[in-house]
């Protein structure tokens, strides 16, 4: 019962709109602070790697991007499940806003991985298991985005994309392990990235800070997008008229 | 070499390190700008509707789906395709 | 078995679809032709050298089978959508998942299974060793139904769209990756006389998973896209 009430209250558009408006500056500030600290720690304080020299500093964006690419997909799929089961509008908004952001993080992970690979492997692209999985993940994201925008009716598009996201979630582990298995068979380059037994604290702290900063960035963008989408969807509701009049 | 130049040089990997940081910054900022532009469009649309209403026109219950920001930017297309769909 | 039971309804759908396919033979022939053409283009495009073909063969055969399936997918719900019988199925009291499964089975029987008939010929063209042929056929028997089942979800999501074709390949092809990996790897391992039971088990597991989940997902997708 209480969960249902919480859902209802959190999902109630005017309540969420105001709450999001209050939370937004905090999230944005925290994001910038973490980003600044992480960049300073990663680019300036952390010592160069004894094997890779300065080029390893790419991990401070590569690894958080790769984490985010999966995390955002999971959020999107969870929202997809909520959309299909409870038809909650807020979950539709979050799922729709997540797709381009997740695709961006996946793209970033791919580009930084390839730029990191050039000094390490001598070539921009190798069919490394992680890069290949990220590439397929990018295709999955593009499919979700394509489906969302293919329907003229936005809610139908959101529901169709939700089904696809859930199918993708069932597939992601299968794809991941099959790619990993395929990669070990074909014995790619033996430089395994970040499989070091332990990572030094001066590198770990900036890495985690950057990961938190990326999460906060995602949250900030979600709140911004959710606010404007709610205004648009509810444009005939009394509370939106009040909001517009109050400006 | 000064400390700053050395920092920018990144031990010879400047193009890779700064290249990836630059691309990531560009992508993140582009996302942010896209979301902000979307919010602006919605607010402009709502303000226009408020003006219309104040002027005495009836602001009907347009199809909430598929219309909105996109339909406002391309007047007419929304209605036509709505008919053509089914 | 009465037509009122879910199984009876599914059998009726299966019978009808098979009958329709046999009466319009074009659909039966198209995927086979496509399969043969794509495979025979490869030696022309790459090299007719036997050792190279032998190395590329399993992958080429599997990619071609995958594309042939993709090409035929569009017909899965298209005609039923256009003449309205799909909507009849949606409002019928029978479980939609069963009817969808019957349609997928019919589709596989007319487009997936015939590929097996020409596979021995194509294997010869690509210089595949004879002892790998049974494995190739087994992987296709296990793998192509997965392609049809997973593809059905994509078709169900795009059937209501006017230009769903290009989108369909974007939706479906990434999901085909595991089948492609295990299918072609099993064949090349068999050609190198390495045991392949592991890969075949994986394909079987994927088939079982797809068989249970895909009809449900496709039914849900149909309800949404025809809403």
XYZ file of C-alpha atoms in Angstrom:
560
model
C 0.000 0.000 0.000
C 2.643 2.481 1.008
C 4.692 1.639 -2.043
C 1.679 2.265 -4.225
C 1.161 5.611 -2.508
C 4.801 6.537 -2.912
C 4.606 5.602 -6.569
C 1.509 7.668 -7.008
C 2.938 10.677 -5.288
C 6.309 10.481 -6.998
C 4.623 9.870 -10.310
C 2.176 12.720 -9.880
C 3.344 15.251 -12.482
C 3.029 18.569 -10.556
C 4.670 17.081 -7.497
C 7.516 15.651 -9.500
C 7.908 18.840 -11.537
C 8.443 20.949 -8.420
C 10.593 18.384 -6.665
C 12.808 18.058 -9.732
C 13.081 21.826 -9.976
C 14.336 21.988 -6.402
C 16.782 19.116 -6.821
C 18.217 20.251 -10.127
C 20.705 22.899 -8.904
C 22.060 20.519 -6.240
C 22.641 17.755 -8.737
C 24.282 20.119 -11.223
C 26.565 21.617 -8.591
C 27.571 18.226 -7.212
C 28.256 17.023 -10.763
C 30.549 19.955 -11.548
C 32.351 19.552 -8.212
C 32.978 15.832 -8.733
C 34.017 16.437 -12.313
C 36.523 19.111 -11.325
C 37.963 17.016 -8.490
C 38.124 13.904 -10.653
C 39.812 15.691 -13.543
C 42.342 17.337 -11.250
C 43.088 14.081 -9.487
C 43.276 12.125 -12.698
C 45.153 14.493 -14.946
C 47.446 16.222 -12.458
C 47.816 14.358 -9.149
C 47.862 10.737 -10.293
C 51.373 9.582 -11.222
C 52.063 8.257 -14.721
C 51.623 4.510 -15.146
C 54.925 2.613 -15.114
C 54.004 0.700 -18.286
C 51.688 2.941 -20.258
C 53.109 6.330 -19.310
C 50.664 9.197 -19.563
C 48.360 7.554 -22.066
C 46.599 5.571 -19.341
C 44.901 8.797 -18.223
C 42.216 8.032 -20.787
C 40.793 5.429 -18.396
C 39.396 8.211 -16.221
C 36.783 8.802 -18.903
C 36.842 5.483 -20.737
C 35.980 3.256 -17.793
C 33.226 5.474 -16.323
C 31.706 5.809 -19.814
C 31.696 2.058 -20.249
C 30.099 1.616 -16.816
C 27.504 4.245 -17.632
C 26.690 2.675 -20.988
C 25.495 -0.467 -19.213
C 23.998 1.335 -16.234
C 21.862 3.600 -18.419
C 20.660 0.602 -20.412
C 19.615 -1.117 -17.198
C 17.757 1.991 -16.026
C 16.093 2.246 -19.431
C 15.027 -1.390 -19.338
C 13.768 -1.137 -15.754
C 11.708 1.890 -16.770
C 10.534 -0.100 -19.787
C 9.229 -2.807 -17.462
C 7.454 -0.176 -15.367
C 5.973 1.351 -18.522
C 4.632 -1.993 -19.699
C 3.293 -3.115 -16.330
C 2.025 0.063 -14.661
C 1.883 2.453 -17.634
C 3.560 5.121 -15.535
C 4.149 8.281 -17.544
C 7.213 9.309 -15.610
C 8.929 6.018 -16.482
C 8.161 6.669 -20.159
C 9.848 10.037 -19.898
C 12.907 8.583 -18.166
C 13.229 5.743 -20.672
C 12.944 8.131 -23.603
C 15.424 10.586 -22.172
C 17.874 7.806 -21.282
C 18.307 6.372 -24.759
C 20.302 9.234 -26.348
C 22.361 9.749 -23.190
C 23.196 6.056 -22.984
C 24.086 5.993 -26.661
C 26.383 8.981 -26.056
C 28.183 7.213 -23.226
C 28.563 4.103 -25.364
C 29.956 6.199 -28.180
C 32.377 7.865 -25.756
C 33.518 4.490 -24.450
C 34.151 3.328 -28.018
C 36.026 6.432 -29.125
C 38.187 6.659 -26.012
C 38.841 2.922 -26.129
C 40.037 3.206 -29.684
C 42.160 6.290 -28.928
C 43.675 4.408 -26.038
C 44.215 1.368 -28.221
C 46.294 3.262 -30.762
C 49.335 3.758 -28.487
C 48.780 0.381 -26.788
C 48.106 -1.868 -29.776
C 49.420 0.308 -32.581
C 46.024 0.396 -34.246
C 42.789 2.227 -33.615
C 40.578 -0.804 -33.699
C 41.068 -4.394 -32.663
C 38.216 -6.817 -32.219
C 38.764 -6.841 -28.504
C 35.907 -8.411 -26.496
C 35.055 -5.237 -24.614
C 35.135 -2.945 -27.631
C 33.053 -5.413 -29.640
C 30.449 -5.680 -26.867
C 30.286 -1.896 -26.667
C 29.798 -1.683 -30.423
C 26.873 -4.089 -30.280
C 25.475 -2.186 -27.306
C 25.624 0.977 -29.406
C 23.578 -0.774 -32.110
C 21.035 -1.823 -29.470
C 20.756 1.796 -28.313
C 20.349 3.039 -31.884
C 17.564 0.497 -32.373
C 15.735 1.774 -29.295
C 16.143 5.390 -30.432
C 14.996 4.512 -33.948
C 11.926 2.734 -32.667
C 11.031 5.550 -30.281
C 11.032 8.085 -33.059
C 9.448 5.866 -35.703
C 6.007 6.040 -34.141
C 4.025 9.208 -34.533
C 2.172 8.458 -31.348
C 4.768 9.085 -28.694
C 3.282 6.761 -26.093
C 3.113 3.884 -28.561
C 6.740 4.560 -29.449
C 7.693 4.519 -25.780
C 5.923 1.207 -25.218
C 7.426 -0.403 -28.320
C 10.894 0.771 -27.293
C 10.247 -0.646 -23.819
C 9.662 -4.109 -25.289
C 12.854 -3.821 -27.323
C 14.852 -2.662 -24.298
C 13.646 -5.657 -22.294
C 14.505 -8.060 -25.111
C 17.911 -6.392 -25.209
C 18.400 -6.939 -21.478
C 17.813 -10.675 -21.869
C 20.273 -10.644 -24.746
C 23.043 -8.490 -23.316
C 24.540 -11.210 -21.067
C 24.321 -13.738 -23.899
C 25.946 -11.330 -26.326
C 28.573 -10.382 -23.774
C 29.618 -13.943 -22.980
C 29.474 -15.126 -26.565
C 31.691 -12.234 -27.649
C 34.065 -12.920 -24.777
C 34.228 -16.602 -25.698
C 34.695 -15.783 -29.381
C 37.502 -13.425 -28.475
C 39.430 -15.957 -26.398
C 39.232 -18.403 -29.298
C 40.665 -15.974 -31.778
C 43.398 -14.922 -29.361
C 43.363 -11.222 -29.900
C 46.052 -8.970 -28.495
C 46.994 -10.094 -25.003
C 47.015 -6.585 -23.560
C 44.043 -6.840 -21.246
C 43.000 -3.435 -20.179
C 42.532 -2.720 -16.522
C 42.901 -6.319 -15.536
C 45.666 -5.332 -13.184
C 45.537 -7.149 -9.867
C 45.257 -3.904 -7.952
C 44.869 -0.306 -8.915
C 46.684 2.298 -6.902
C 44.601 4.509 -4.654
C 45.767 7.699 -6.363
C 44.232 6.343 -9.578
C 41.197 4.697 -8.017
C 39.921 7.833 -6.274
C 39.789 10.022 -9.418
C 38.276 7.121 -11.319
C 35.453 6.772 -8.812
C 34.994 10.548 -8.679
C 34.596 10.627 -12.446
C 32.127 7.753 -12.266
C 30.056 9.659 -9.701
C 30.284 12.816 -11.822
C 28.951 10.938 -14.873
C 26.096 9.504 -12.825
C 25.205 12.984 -11.581
C 25.403 14.346 -15.122
C 22.958 11.674 -16.210
C 20.643 12.470 -13.292
C 20.789 16.201 -14.051
C 19.939 15.715 -17.698
C 17.139 13.317 -16.812
C 15.579 15.835 -14.449
C 15.827 18.631 -17.020
C 14.349 16.539 -19.776
C 11.658 15.090 -17.520
C 10.558 18.562 -16.477
C 10.123 19.847 -20.000
C 8.489 16.612 -21.193
C 6.013 16.752 -18.329
C 5.095 20.333 -19.190
C 4.569 19.318 -22.783
C 2.512 16.230 -22.099
C 0.343 17.908 -19.499
C -0.013 21.170 -21.391
C -3.767 21.278 -20.873
C -3.628 20.584 -17.145
C -4.361 23.339 -14.694
C -0.998 23.109 -12.945
C 0.877 23.735 -16.205
C -1.218 26.835 -16.873
C -0.341 28.032 -13.391
C 3.341 27.363 -13.987
C 3.298 29.296 -17.251
C 1.324 32.149 -15.757
C 3.677 32.341 -12.776
C 6.633 33.074 -15.022
C 60.114 22.631 -20.554
C 57.743 24.505 -18.318
C 55.358 22.554 -16.094
C 52.354 23.592 -18.130
C 53.901 22.618 -21.438
C 54.914 19.300 -19.966
C 51.382 18.765 -18.692
C 49.933 19.554 -22.105
C 52.483 17.319 -23.791
C 51.255 14.271 -21.806
C 54.466 12.357 -22.278
C 54.014 12.333 -26.060
C 50.447 11.069 -25.943
C 48.880 14.530 -26.108
C 46.810 13.833 -29.223
C 45.269 10.707 -27.729
C 44.673 11.974 -24.216
C 43.414 15.440 -25.118
C 41.625 14.073 -28.153
C 39.561 11.687 -26.082
C 38.889 14.245 -23.356
C 37.895 16.758 -26.021
C 35.527 14.407 -27.810
C 33.906 13.413 -24.530
C 33.475 17.029 -23.504
C 31.917 17.801 -26.891
C 29.483 14.906 -26.624
C 28.461 15.735 -23.059
C 27.982 19.429 -23.847
C 26.026 18.614 -27.010
C 23.654 16.448 -24.968
C 23.206 19.203 -22.420
C 22.493 21.804 -25.091
C 20.015 19.526 -26.834
C 18.054 19.012 -23.615
C 18.100 22.743 -22.865
C 16.954 23.640 -26.366
C 14.106 21.176 -25.997
C 13.043 22.774 -22.723
C 13.118 26.227 -24.339
C 10.955 25.043 -27.231
C 8.389 23.630 -24.840
C 8.263 26.819 -22.766
C 7.939 28.941 -25.913
C 5.107 26.712 -27.110
C 3.320 27.004 -23.771
C 3.766 30.780 -23.711
C 2.337 31.009 -27.222
C -0.643 28.961 -26.181
C -1.153 31.179 -23.141
C -1.118 34.269 -25.367
C -3.611 32.683 -27.743
C -5.869 31.828 -24.891
C -5.615 35.314 -23.452
C -6.571 36.709 -26.855
C -9.768 34.720 -26.683
C -8.981 31.856 -29.070
C -9.923 28.396 -27.983
C -6.876 26.264 -27.316
C -8.281 22.860 -27.964
C -7.203 19.518 -26.727
C -4.822 18.769 -29.560
C -3.713 15.206 -29.862
C -1.335 15.016 -26.949
C 0.677 12.328 -28.630
C 3.022 12.902 -31.498
C 2.103 16.575 -31.600
C 3.666 18.938 -29.167
C 7.000 20.488 -29.849
C 7.588 18.730 -33.124
C 4.169 19.571 -34.526
C 4.479 23.182 -33.473
C 7.624 23.512 -35.534
C 6.047 21.956 -38.589
C 2.478 23.152 -38.595
C 0.152 20.965 -40.568
C 2.303 17.879 -40.920
C 1.047 16.449 -37.657
C -2.580 16.571 -38.703
C -1.951 15.197 -42.190
C 0.097 12.257 -41.055
C -2.355 11.581 -38.258
C -4.979 10.998 -40.961
C -2.656 9.083 -43.236
C -1.640 6.674 -40.541
C -4.764 4.643 -40.408
C -8.623 -31.559 -31.052
C -11.314 -28.924 -31.386
C -10.684 -25.592 -33.023
C -11.823 -23.969 -29.784
C -8.792 -25.045 -27.772
C -5.623 -22.924 -27.882
C -3.692 -25.745 -29.488
C -6.452 -26.275 -32.029
C -6.408 -22.588 -32.921
C -2.640 -22.662 -33.273
C -2.885 -25.697 -35.550
C -5.499 -23.913 -37.646
C -3.212 -20.897 -38.036
C -0.305 -23.151 -38.946
C -2.367 -25.028 -41.519
C -3.646 -21.823 -43.060
C -0.219 -20.218 -43.310
C 1.334 -23.319 -44.843
C -1.488 -23.550 -47.359
C -1.064 -19.891 -48.288
C 2.675 -20.341 -48.706
C 2.271 -23.388 -50.927
C -0.256 -21.597 -53.118
C 2.047 -18.601 -53.619
C 5.292 -20.410 -54.310
C 7.210 -17.162 -54.761
C 7.753 -16.869 -51.011
C 9.190 -20.346 -50.853
C 11.776 -19.664 -53.539
C 12.939 -16.151 -52.689
C 15.031 -16.854 -49.555
C 16.690 -19.862 -51.208
C 17.635 -17.820 -54.259
C 18.960 -15.046 -52.091
C 20.976 -17.507 -50.001
C 22.543 -19.095 -53.089
C 23.290 -15.748 -54.722
C 24.954 -14.193 -51.687
C 27.119 -17.255 -51.107
C 28.184 -17.491 -54.739
C 29.124 -13.814 -54.798
C 31.769 -14.313 -52.132
C 34.280 -16.340 -54.163
C 33.880 -13.768 -56.941
C 34.461 -10.898 -54.557
C 37.240 -12.370 -52.449
C 39.150 -15.142 -54.152
C 38.417 -18.566 -55.591
C 41.379 -20.051 -53.746
C 40.352 -23.256 -51.927
C 42.204 -22.679 -48.667
C 40.818 -19.159 -48.299
C 37.283 -20.320 -49.081
C 37.630 -23.112 -46.567
C 38.573 -20.591 -43.877
C 35.836 -18.120 -44.775
C 33.143 -20.672 -45.667
C 31.418 -21.219 -42.284
C 31.142 -17.502 -41.607
C 29.932 -16.743 -45.121
C 27.295 -19.481 -44.983
C 26.032 -18.276 -41.638
C 25.984 -14.592 -42.564
C 24.123 -15.463 -45.763
C 21.593 -17.595 -43.856
C 21.126 -14.743 -41.425
C 20.508 -12.221 -44.197
C 18.167 -14.588 -46.017
C 16.119 -14.932 -42.836
C 16.123 -11.180 -42.340
C 14.911 -10.666 -45.890
C 12.023 -13.072 -45.459
C 10.993 -11.724 -42.027
C 8.986 -8.861 -43.430
C 6.431 -11.306 -44.834
C 5.774 -12.806 -41.412
C 2.929 -10.490 -40.428
C 2.697 -8.196 -43.473
C -0.176 -9.761 -45.434
C -2.151 -10.507 -42.287
C -1.693 -6.922 -41.194
C -2.864 -5.613 -44.554
C -5.980 -7.745 -44.817
C -6.921 -7.281 -41.180
C -6.648 -10.882 -40.046
C -3.910 -9.869 -37.603
C -6.387 -7.664 -35.760
C -8.797 -10.602 -35.708
C -6.135 -12.647 -33.971
C -5.573 -9.867 -31.472
C -9.211 -9.791 -30.439
C -9.708 -13.553 -30.568
C -10.104 -15.261 -27.181
C -7.158 -17.572 -27.891
C -3.801 -16.757 -26.277
C -1.996 -14.546 -28.768
C 1.374 -16.065 -27.910
C 0.246 -19.475 -29.182
C -1.046 -18.022 -32.443
C 2.170 -16.047 -32.918
C 4.200 -19.180 -32.246
C 2.196 -21.018 -34.893
C 2.834 -18.223 -37.375
C 6.554 -18.256 -36.603
C 6.672 -22.034 -36.996
C 4.922 -21.802 -40.344
C 7.283 -19.055 -41.415
C 10.318 -21.101 -40.457
C 8.973 -24.176 -42.246
C 8.617 -22.249 -45.502
C 11.680 -19.996 -45.321
C 14.180 -21.467 -42.851
C 13.900 -25.157 -43.530
C 14.298 -24.890 -47.342
C 17.697 -23.295 -46.781
C 18.853 -26.682 -45.525
C 18.085 -28.210 -48.917
C 20.603 -26.086 -50.771
C 23.176 -25.986 -47.989
C 25.065 -29.143 -49.105
C 25.462 -27.625 -52.561
C 26.750 -24.336 -51.146
C 29.085 -26.153 -48.768
C 30.662 -27.804 -51.787
C 30.992 -24.457 -53.550
C 32.858 -23.102 -50.521
C 35.139 -26.170 -50.288
C 33.827 -27.178 -46.884
C 35.143 -30.625 -45.899
C 32.491 -33.359 -46.095
C 32.756 -34.313 -42.444
C 31.720 -30.799 -41.400
C 28.463 -30.945 -43.355
C 26.390 -32.738 -40.669
C 27.485 -30.157 -38.116
C 26.632 -27.331 -40.505
C 23.153 -28.762 -41.019
C 22.692 -29.277 -37.267
C 23.674 -25.686 -36.478
C 21.250 -24.443 -39.110
C 18.447 -26.631 -37.735
C 19.072 -25.273 -34.238
C 19.986 -21.722 -35.213
C 17.585 -20.611 -37.928
C 14.491 -21.105 -35.694
C 16.148 -18.765 -33.188
C 16.575 -16.234 -35.987
C 12.894 -16.543 -36.920
C 11.755 -16.313 -33.284
C 13.881 -13.302 -32.382
C 13.118 -11.707 -35.730
C 9.411 -12.059 -35.061
C 9.749 -9.639 -32.134
C 11.344 -7.081 -34.430
C 8.687 -7.548 -37.112
C 5.921 -7.289 -34.536
C 7.393 -3.984 -33.344
C 7.588 -2.512 -36.841
C 4.596 -4.018 -38.638
C 2.438 -0.939 -38.135
C 5.077 1.385 -39.582
C 5.119 2.342 -43.213
C 8.890 2.235 -43.561
C 9.801 -0.478 -41.110
C 12.273 -2.340 -43.315
C 15.494 -0.488 -42.569
C 14.568 -0.167 -38.917
C 13.895 -3.898 -38.719
C 17.473 -4.791 -39.607
C 18.776 -2.341 -37.004
C 16.549 -3.898 -34.349
C 17.186 -7.515 -35.191
C 20.762 -7.907 -36.403
C 22.494 -7.045 -33.099
C 20.361 -9.691 -31.392
C 21.567 -12.265 -33.924
C 25.208 -11.944 -32.876
C 25.341 -14.907 -30.435
C 23.715 -17.265 -32.948
C 26.180 -16.171 -35.605
C 29.158 -16.637 -33.295
C 28.239 -20.107 -32.084
C 26.872 -21.303 -35.421
C 29.823 -20.374 -37.569
C 32.319 -21.357 -34.910
C 30.819 -24.819 -34.577
C 31.175 -25.317 -38.320
C 34.767 -24.138 -38.518
C 35.675 -26.226 -35.463
C 34.082 -29.248 -37.078
C 36.045 -28.582 -40.254
C 39.213 -28.581 -38.131
C 38.030 -31.805 -36.415
C 37.636 -30.190 -33.010
C 34.682 -31.386 -30.871
C 31.694 -29.085 -31.144
C 29.216 -30.373 -28.554
C 29.628 -27.218 -26.452
C 28.599 -24.918 -29.273
C 25.660 -27.155 -30.191
C 24.480 -27.155 -26.564
C 24.675 -23.359 -26.546
C 22.622 -23.148 -29.736
C 20.111 -25.581 -28.221
C 19.899 -23.486 -25.059
C 19.329 -20.342 -27.099
C 16.611 -22.124 -29.050
C 14.891 -23.185 -25.817
C 15.104 -19.657 -24.426
C 13.843 -18.067 -27.629
C 11.058 -20.630 -27.921
C 9.726 -19.768 -24.482
C 10.192 -15.997 -24.411
C 10.025 -14.768 -28.007
C 6.342 -15.595 -28.689
C 5.320 -13.751 -25.511
C 7.444 -10.730 -26.398
C 6.213 -10.744 -30.005
C 2.595 -10.952 -28.835
C 3.120 -8.011 -26.472
C 4.821 -6.091 -29.286
C 1.907 -6.755 -31.656
C -0.590 -5.476 -29.114
C 1.424 -2.278 -28.778
C 2.204 -1.564 -32.403
C -1.342 -2.247 -33.610
C -2.872 -0.337 -30.738
